[in-house]
mmCIF file of C-alpha atoms in Angstrom:
data_model
loop_
_atom_site.group_PDB
_atom_site.id
_atom_site.type_symbol
_atom_site.label_atom_id
_atom_site.label_comp_id
_atom_site.label_asym_id
_atom_site.label_seq_id
_atom_site.Cartn_x
_atom_site.Cartn_y
_atom_site.Cartn_z
ATOM 1 C CA MET Y 1 12.873 5.303 3.076
ATOM 2 C CA ALA Y 2 12.293 1.680 2.121
ATOM 3 C CA LEU Y 3 12.527 -0.975 4.820
ATOM 4 C CA GLY Y 4 15.710 -3.040 4.778
ATOM 5 C CA ALA Y 5 15.675 -6.806 5.130
ATOM 6 C CA THR Y 6 15.822 -6.565 8.924
ATOM 7 C CA GLY Y 7 13.079 -3.948 9.048
ATOM 8 C CA ALA Y 8 10.823 -5.916 6.713
ATOM 9 C CA ALA Y 9 11.301 -9.059 8.787
ATOM 10 C CA ALA Y 10 10.487 -7.123 11.950
ATOM 11 C CA ALA Y 11 7.368 -5.695 10.331
ATOM 12 C CA GLU Y 12 6.215 -9.142 9.286
ATOM 13 C CA ALA Y 13 6.850 -10.384 12.818
ATOM 14 C CA GLU Y 14 4.750 -7.522 14.154
ATOM 15 C CA GLY Y 15 2.012 -8.450 11.687
ATOM 16 C CA ARG Y 16 2.042 -12.047 12.866
ATOM 17 C CA HIS Y 17 1.851 -10.848 16.444
ATOM 18 C CA VAL Y 18 -1.255 -8.821 15.659
ATOM 19 C CA ARG Y 19 -2.825 -11.746 13.831
ATOM 20 C CA GLN Y 20 -2.277 -13.982 16.836
ATOM 21 C CA GLY Y 21 -3.186 -11.297 19.353
ATOM 22 C CA LEU Y 22 -5.999 -8.876 18.660
ATOM 23 C CA ILE Y 23 -7.574 -10.911 15.900
ATOM 24 C CA GLN Y 24 -7.046 -14.271 14.218
ATOM 25 C CA VAL Y 25 -6.496 -13.964 10.472
ATOM 26 C CA SER Y 26 -6.993 -17.152 8.458
ATOM 27 C CA PRO Y 27 -6.229 -18.164 4.881
ATOM 28 C CA PRO Y 28 -9.243 -18.512 2.565
ATOM 29 C CA PRO Y 29 -11.376 -21.586 3.203
ATOM 30 C CA ALA Y 30 -10.817 -24.548 0.914
ATOM 31 C CA GLY Y 31 -14.406 -24.347 -0.300
ATOM 32 C CA PRO Y 32 -17.052 -24.899 -1.215
ATOM 33 C CA TRP Y 33 -16.695 -23.532 -4.727
ATOM 34 C CA PRO Y 34 -20.119 -22.624 -6.169
ATOM 35 C CA GLN Y 35 -21.604 -25.004 -8.697
ATOM 36 C CA ASP Y 36 -24.118 -22.542 -10.114
ATOM 37 C CA GLY Y 37 -23.724 -19.591 -12.479
ATOM 38 C CA VAL Y 38 -25.226 -16.131 -12.895
ATOM 39 C CA PHE Y 39 -26.224 -14.089 -15.930
ATOM 40 C CA ASP Y 40 -27.127 -10.551 -17.013
ATOM 41 C CA ILE Y 41 -29.207 -10.036 -20.150
ATOM 42 C CA TYR Y 42 -29.021 -6.358 -21.075
ATOM 43 C CA LEU Y 43 -31.888 -4.931 -23.109
ATOM 44 C CA CYS Y 44 -31.694 -2.563 -26.074
ATOM 45 C CA MET Y 45 -31.825 1.186 -25.480
ATOM 46 C CA ASN Y 46 -32.413 4.050 -27.879
ATOM 47 C CA GLY Y 47 -29.247 4.514 -29.945
ATOM 48 C CA ASP Y 48 -27.829 1.118 -28.914
ATOM 49 C CA ILE Y 49 -25.657 -0.269 -31.723
ATOM 50 C CA LEU Y 50 -24.669 -3.508 -29.975
ATOM 51 C CA ASN Y 51 -25.612 -6.846 -31.512
ATOM 52 C CA ASN Y 52 -29.152 -6.764 -32.931
ATOM 53 C CA CYS Y 53 -30.493 -3.536 -31.377
ATOM 54 C CA ARG Y 54 -30.172 -1.454 -34.573
ATOM 55 C CA ASN Y 55 -30.412 1.804 -32.585
ATOM 56 C CA ARG Y 56 -33.870 0.891 -31.312
ATOM 57 C CA THR Y 57 -35.247 0.521 -27.793
ATOM 58 C CA ILE Y 58 -36.701 -2.848 -26.845
ATOM 59 C CA THR Y 59 -40.461 -3.075 -27.310
ATOM 60 C CA PRO Y 60 -42.861 -4.216 -24.547
ATOM 61 C CA LYS Y 61 -43.675 -7.318 -26.604
ATOM 62 C CA GLN Y 62 -39.992 -8.241 -26.976
ATOM 63 C CA LYS Y 63 -39.487 -7.765 -23.242
ATOM 64 C CA ARG Y 64 -42.407 -10.074 -22.437
ATOM 65 C CA THR Y 65 -41.069 -12.678 -24.861
ATOM 66 C CA ILE Y 66 -37.611 -12.666 -23.246
ATOM 67 C CA GLU Y 67 -39.016 -12.920 -19.728
ATOM 68 C CA ALA Y 68 -41.407 -15.745 -20.650
ATOM 69 C CA ARG Y 69 -38.575 -17.681 -22.295
ATOM 70 C CA LEU Y 70 -36.349 -17.231 -19.222
ATOM 71 C CA ARG Y 71 -39.006 -18.362 -16.779
ATOM 72 C CA ALA Y 72 -39.778 -21.430 -18.892
ATOM 73 C CA MET Y 73 -36.175 -22.661 -19.065
ATOM 74 C CA PRO Y 74 -35.397 -25.489 -16.599
ATOM 75 C CA GLU Y 75 -31.787 -24.287 -16.408
ATOM 76 C CA VAL Y 76 -32.856 -21.037 -14.710
ATOM 77 C CA ALA Y 77 -33.132 -21.198 -10.911
ATOM 78 C CA GLU Y 78 -34.026 -17.524 -10.296
ATOM 79 C CA VAL Y 79 -34.660 -14.467 -12.450
ATOM 80 C CA ARG Y 80 -35.531 -10.834 -11.776
ATOM 81 C CA PHE Y 81 -36.005 -7.691 -13.858
ATOM 82 C CA GLU Y 82 -33.856 -4.637 -13.119
ATOM 83 C CA SER Y 83 -35.266 -1.277 -14.216
ATOM 84 C CA GLN Y 84 -33.175 1.732 -15.203
ATOM 85 C CA LYS Y 85 -33.971 3.356 -11.850
ATOM 86 C CA LYS Y 86 -32.847 0.276 -9.912
ATOM 87 C CA ALA Y 87 -29.733 -0.100 -12.063
ATOM 88 C CA TYR Y 88 -28.807 3.524 -11.380
ATOM 89 C CA ALA Y 89 -29.348 3.105 -7.628
ATOM 90 C CA ASN Y 90 -27.186 -0.021 -7.596
ATOM 91 C CA PHE Y 91 -24.476 1.741 -9.608
ATOM 92 C CA ARG Y 92 -24.388 4.615 -7.134
ATOM 93 C CA LYS Y 93 -24.199 2.169 -4.243
ATOM 94 C CA GLN Y 94 -21.296 0.285 -5.825
ATOM 95 C CA ASN Y 95 -19.349 3.430 -6.800
ATOM 96 C CA PRO Y 96 -19.958 5.920 -3.965
ATOM 97 C CA ASP Y 97 -16.559 7.594 -4.238
ATOM 98 C CA ASN Y 98 -16.424 8.057 -8.020
ATOM 99 C CA LYS Y 99 -17.860 11.571 -8.039
ATOM 100 C CA ALA Y 100 -16.900 12.358 -11.642
ATOM 101 C CA LEU Y 101 -18.622 9.282 -13.049
ATOM 102 C CA LEU Y 102 -21.688 9.692 -10.850
ATOM 103 C CA SER Y 103 -22.118 13.292 -11.997
ATOM 104 C CA ALA Y 104 -21.845 12.269 -15.657
ATOM 105 C CA LEU Y 105 -24.420 9.452 -15.585
ATOM 106 C CA GLN Y 106 -28.186 9.752 -15.263
ATOM 107 C CA VAL Y 107 -30.979 7.216 -14.858
ATOM 108 C CA ASP Y 108 -31.646 7.212 -18.606
ATOM 109 C CA ASP Y 109 -28.048 6.148 -19.278
ATOM 110 C CA MET Y 110 -28.539 2.820 -17.519
ATOM 111 C CA PRO Y 111 -29.842 -0.227 -19.422
ATOM 112 C CA GLU Y 112 -32.696 -2.395 -18.250
ATOM 113 C CA SER Y 113 -31.796 -6.037 -17.746
ATOM 114 C CA PHE Y 114 -32.879 -9.470 -16.644
ATOM 115 C CA LYS Y 115 -30.572 -10.953 -14.028
ATOM 116 C CA GLY Y 116 -30.625 -14.505 -12.845
ATOM 117 C CA ARG Y 117 -29.041 -17.548 -11.317
ATOM 118 C CA LEU Y 118 -28.514 -20.900 -13.000
ATOM 119 C CA HIS Y 119 -28.673 -24.319 -11.395
ATOM 120 C CA ARG Y 120 -25.313 -25.371 -12.872
ATOM 121 C CA ARG Y 121 -22.252 -23.765 -14.414
ATOM 122 C CA ALA Y 122 -22.787 -26.019 -17.431
ATOM 123 C CA ASP Y 123 -26.085 -24.217 -18.089
ATOM 124 C CA ILE Y 124 -24.223 -21.053 -19.072
ATOM 125 C CA VAL Y 125 -23.741 -22.222 -22.668
ATOM 126 C CA PRO Y 126 -27.460 -22.689 -23.495
ATOM 127 C CA ILE Y 127 -28.295 -19.329 -21.901
ATOM 128 C CA ARG Y 128 -25.810 -17.509 -24.113
ATOM 129 C CA SER Y 129 -26.794 -19.339 -27.282
ATOM 130 C CA THR Y 130 -30.514 -18.786 -26.630
ATOM 131 C CA PHE Y 131 -30.501 -15.066 -25.892
ATOM 132 C CA GLU Y 132 -27.535 -13.498 -27.697
ATOM 133 C CA LYS Y 133 -29.456 -13.213 -30.978
ATOM 134 C CA MET Y 134 -32.944 -12.547 -29.632
ATOM 135 C CA ALA Y 135 -34.676 -9.339 -30.693
ATOM 136 C CA GLY Y 136 -34.378 -6.685 -27.996
ATOM 137 C CA VAL Y 137 -31.192 -8.104 -26.429
ATOM 138 C CA SER Y 138 -28.151 -5.839 -26.410
ATOM 139 C CA ASN Y 139 -25.656 -8.091 -24.637
ATOM 140 C CA VAL Y 140 -25.415 -11.218 -22.490
ATOM 141 C CA PHE Y 141 -22.920 -11.661 -19.651
ATOM 142 C CA THR Y 142 -22.471 -14.979 -17.872
ATOM 143 C CA LEU Y 143 -20.351 -15.633 -14.792
ATOM 144 C CA GLY Y 144 -19.353 -18.674 -12.806
ATOM 145 C CA GLY Y 145 -20.679 -17.956 -9.322
ATOM 146 C CA SER Y 146 -19.229 -16.004 -6.370
ATOM 147 C CA PHE Y 147 -16.694 -17.887 -4.202
ATOM 148 C CA TRP Y 148 -16.999 -15.453 -1.285
ATOM 149 C CA GLU Y 149 -20.805 -15.333 -1.146
ATOM 150 C CA GLY Y 150 -21.880 -16.538 2.290
ATOM 151 C CA LYS Y 151 -18.289 -16.749 3.519
ATOM 152 C CA ALA Y 152 -17.744 -13.015 4.042
ATOM 153 C CA ASP Y 153 -19.721 -9.772 4.177
ATOM 154 C CA VAL Y 154 -17.010 -7.176 3.451
ATOM 155 C CA GLU Y 155 -14.061 -7.198 1.053
ATOM 156 C CA ILE Y 156 -11.122 -4.890 1.876
ATOM 157 C CA THR Y 157 -8.813 -4.629 -1.130
ATOM 158 C CA LEU Y 158 -5.249 -3.537 -0.437
ATOM 159 C CA CYS Y 159 -3.164 -1.163 -2.523
ATOM 160 C CA GLY Y 160 -1.011 -2.789 -5.180
ATOM 161 C CA PRO Y 161 2.408 -1.593 -6.385
ATOM 162 C CA GLY Y 162 2.079 1.581 -8.413
ATOM 163 C CA GLU Y 163 -1.631 2.008 -7.654
ATOM 164 C CA ALA Y 164 -2.870 5.543 -7.118
ATOM 165 C CA SER Y 165 -6.475 5.285 -5.915
ATOM 166 C CA GLY Y 166 -8.241 5.322 -2.571
ATOM 167 C CA THR Y 167 -5.448 5.848 -0.055
ATOM 168 C CA CYS Y 168 -2.847 4.346 -2.433
ATOM 169 C CA ASP Y 169 0.102 6.645 -3.140
ATOM 170 C CA GLY Y 170 1.269 5.089 -6.418
ATOM 171 C CA HIS Y 171 4.408 3.586 -4.907
ATOM 172 C CA ASP Y 172 4.995 0.239 -3.234
ATOM 173 C CA GLY Y 173 1.452 -0.740 -2.315
ATOM 174 C CA ALA Y 174 0.251 -1.846 1.118
ATOM 175 C CA THR Y 175 3.156 -2.293 3.531
ATOM 176 C CA PRO Y 176 3.465 -4.723 6.458
ATOM 177 C CA TRP Y 177 2.789 -1.743 8.721
ATOM 178 C CA ASP Y 178 -0.443 -0.990 6.836
ATOM 179 C CA LYS Y 179 -1.581 -4.589 7.283
ATOM 180 C CA GLU Y 180 -0.731 -4.458 10.977
ATOM 181 C CA ARG Y 181 -2.845 -1.365 11.491
ATOM 182 C CA ILE Y 182 -5.768 -2.735 9.459
ATOM 183 C CA GLU Y 183 -5.754 -5.984 11.408
ATOM 184 C CA ALA Y 184 -5.485 -4.086 14.685
ATOM 185 C CA ARG Y 185 -8.490 -1.966 13.689
ATOM 186 C CA LEU Y 186 -10.502 -5.051 12.735
ATOM 187 C CA GLY Y 187 -9.688 -6.459 16.144
ATOM 188 C CA THR Y 188 -11.460 -3.513 17.778
ATOM 189 C CA VAL Y 189 -14.655 -3.664 15.685
ATOM 190 C CA GLU Y 190 -17.570 -5.255 17.490
ATOM 191 C CA GLY Y 191 -19.292 -8.016 15.556
ATOM 192 C CA VAL Y 192 -16.295 -9.193 13.509
ATOM 193 C CA GLU Y 193 -16.558 -12.976 13.555
ATOM 194 C CA LYS Y 194 -13.948 -14.067 11.017
ATOM 195 C CA VAL Y 195 -11.172 -12.446 8.993
ATOM 196 C CA TYR Y 196 -9.553 -14.094 5.962
ATOM 197 C CA PHE Y 197 -6.454 -12.888 4.133
ATOM 198 C CA GLU Y 198 -6.457 -13.581 0.382
ATOM 199 C CA ASP Y 199 -3.111 -13.454 -1.430
ATOM 200 C CA SER Y 200 -2.620 -12.773 -5.142
ATOM 201 C CA GLU Y 201 -2.585 -16.450 -6.068
ATOM 202 C CA HIS Y 202 -5.969 -17.144 -4.506
ATOM 203 C CA ALA Y 203 -7.406 -13.896 -5.926
ATOM 204 C CA ALA Y 204 -6.371 -15.032 -9.412
ATOM 205 C CA LYS Y 205 -8.019 -18.411 -8.826
ATOM 206 C CA VAL Y 206 -11.271 -16.732 -7.774
ATOM 207 C CA PHE Y 207 -11.087 -14.431 -10.821
ATOM 208 C CA SER Y 208 -10.592 -17.386 -13.182
ATOM 209 C CA PHE Y 209 -13.519 -19.243 -11.642
ATOM 210 C CA TRP Y 210 -15.783 -16.165 -11.734
ATOM 211 C CA TRP Y 211 -14.998 -15.098 -15.311
ATOM 212 C CA MET Y 212 -14.490 -18.678 -16.535
ATOM 213 C CA ARG Y 213 -11.144 -17.872 -18.139
ATOM 214 C CA LYS Y 214 -7.561 -18.155 -16.990
ATOM 215 C CA ALA Y 215 -5.975 -15.094 -15.394
ATOM 216 C CA SER Y 216 -3.122 -13.813 -17.564
ATOM 217 C CA ASP Y 217 -0.992 -12.524 -14.654
ATOM 218 C CA PRO Y 218 -1.754 -14.232 -11.324
ATOM 219 C CA GLN Y 219 0.817 -12.098 -9.502
ATOM 220 C CA GLY Y 220 -0.897 -8.916 -10.666
ATOM 221 C CA PHE Y 221 -3.969 -9.384 -8.461
ATOM 222 C CA PRO Y 222 -4.291 -7.342 -5.265
ATOM 223 C CA GLU Y 223 -4.316 -8.857 -1.799
ATOM 224 C CA SER Y 224 -7.502 -8.521 0.224
ATOM 225 C CA TYR Y 225 -9.084 -9.120 3.601
ATOM 226 C CA TYR Y 226 -12.521 -10.728 3.713
ATOM 227 C CA VAL Y 227 -14.540 -10.158 6.872
ATOM 228 C CA LYS Y 228 -17.508 -12.130 8.186
ATOM 229 C CA LEU Y 229 -19.798 -10.171 10.514
ATOM 230 C CA ALA Y 230 -22.243 -11.311 13.159
ATOM 231 C CA ASP Y 231 -24.740 -8.897 11.612
ATOM 232 C CA PRO Y 232 -24.284 -8.310 7.850
ATOM 233 C CA GLY Y 233 -26.273 -5.090 8.316
ATOM 234 C CA ASP Y 234 -23.161 -3.590 9.938
ATOM 235 C CA ALA Y 235 -21.145 -3.952 6.719
ATOM 236 C CA GLN Y 236 -21.363 -0.293 5.695
ATOM 237 C CA VAL Y 237 -20.176 0.856 9.105
ATOM 238 C CA LEU Y 238 -17.087 -1.325 8.774
ATOM 239 C CA ILE Y 239 -16.503 -0.102 5.218
ATOM 240 C CA ASP Y 240 -16.616 3.534 6.342
ATOM 241 C CA THR Y 241 -14.164 2.676 9.126
ATOM 242 C CA VAL Y 242 -11.464 1.024 6.996
ATOM 243 C CA LYS Y 243 -11.703 2.671 3.583
ATOM 244 C CA VAL Y 244 -9.798 5.751 4.776
ATOM 245 C CA MET Y 245 -6.917 3.736 6.229
ATOM 246 C CA SER Y 246 -3.452 3.732 4.695
ATOM 247 C CA GLY Y 247 -2.937 0.794 2.345
ATOM 248 C CA VAL Y 248 -6.640 0.325 1.538
ATOM 249 C CA SER Y 249 -7.560 0.633 -2.126
ATOM 250 C CA SER Y 250 -11.287 0.021 -1.657
ATOM 251 C CA ALA Y 251 -13.842 -1.639 0.604
ATOM 252 C CA ARG Y 252 -17.168 -3.022 -0.502
ATOM 253 C CA ILE Y 253 -20.055 -5.290 0.452
ATOM 254 C CA VAL Y 254 -19.664 -8.862 -0.803
ATOM 255 C CA ASP Y 255 -22.686 -9.774 -2.916
ATOM 256 C CA ASP Y 256 -23.805 -12.839 -4.808
ATOM 257 C CA GLY Y 257 -22.902 -11.504 -8.247
ATOM 258 C CA TRP Y 258 -26.394 -10.883 -9.582
#
């Protein structure tokens, strides 16, 4: 049965009590917003029809040419090569609960890539224009930098209305009671230094900054908690603790986006 106005108000009051009691929950920090950018340059695989691959795998010479060009560009602050094996390991780490997809994909299905960080967001344009048409390049993705990098170690995404994944039941999304229990649980976890609550409006702002395009429906973004830990190495323990809780859609380690 849905909460009435009085019940909803009481639940919100309970939530505020938990925030002020067991743990202090803060709004997202005002900044800083990252001034750099990140990129992924995916390399051609056998049968790849994207851009200029022509169904052919990248050659060793083409790979060396791309890497040399990247390392010579003053716009590039950092660059690393990601093998198929590493890409597969990272994919498994990022999607541990998607059993169907994990069983369908193998190491050979993952593309090799060069990943890197740019000094400035403005450097994204020359990176795209330089590499999109180079021989051996399948696709180029550029992003605007991760707002939450360094500010939090774990992201806990809450269920949205109608969502049926994780512990979400496909109905009204995370309730005030769910939030109360999550915050109470966070208050019992040793090593939690800071907890932020991100509403849909701020999530849309972060999305727009990250993808460098305006969000079409700011109200459609899920709410989330972001947690800063004394020891970032404890992130997986926290994830395993909260991901099974009612109202939690997913929990993941916050990374730098590349």
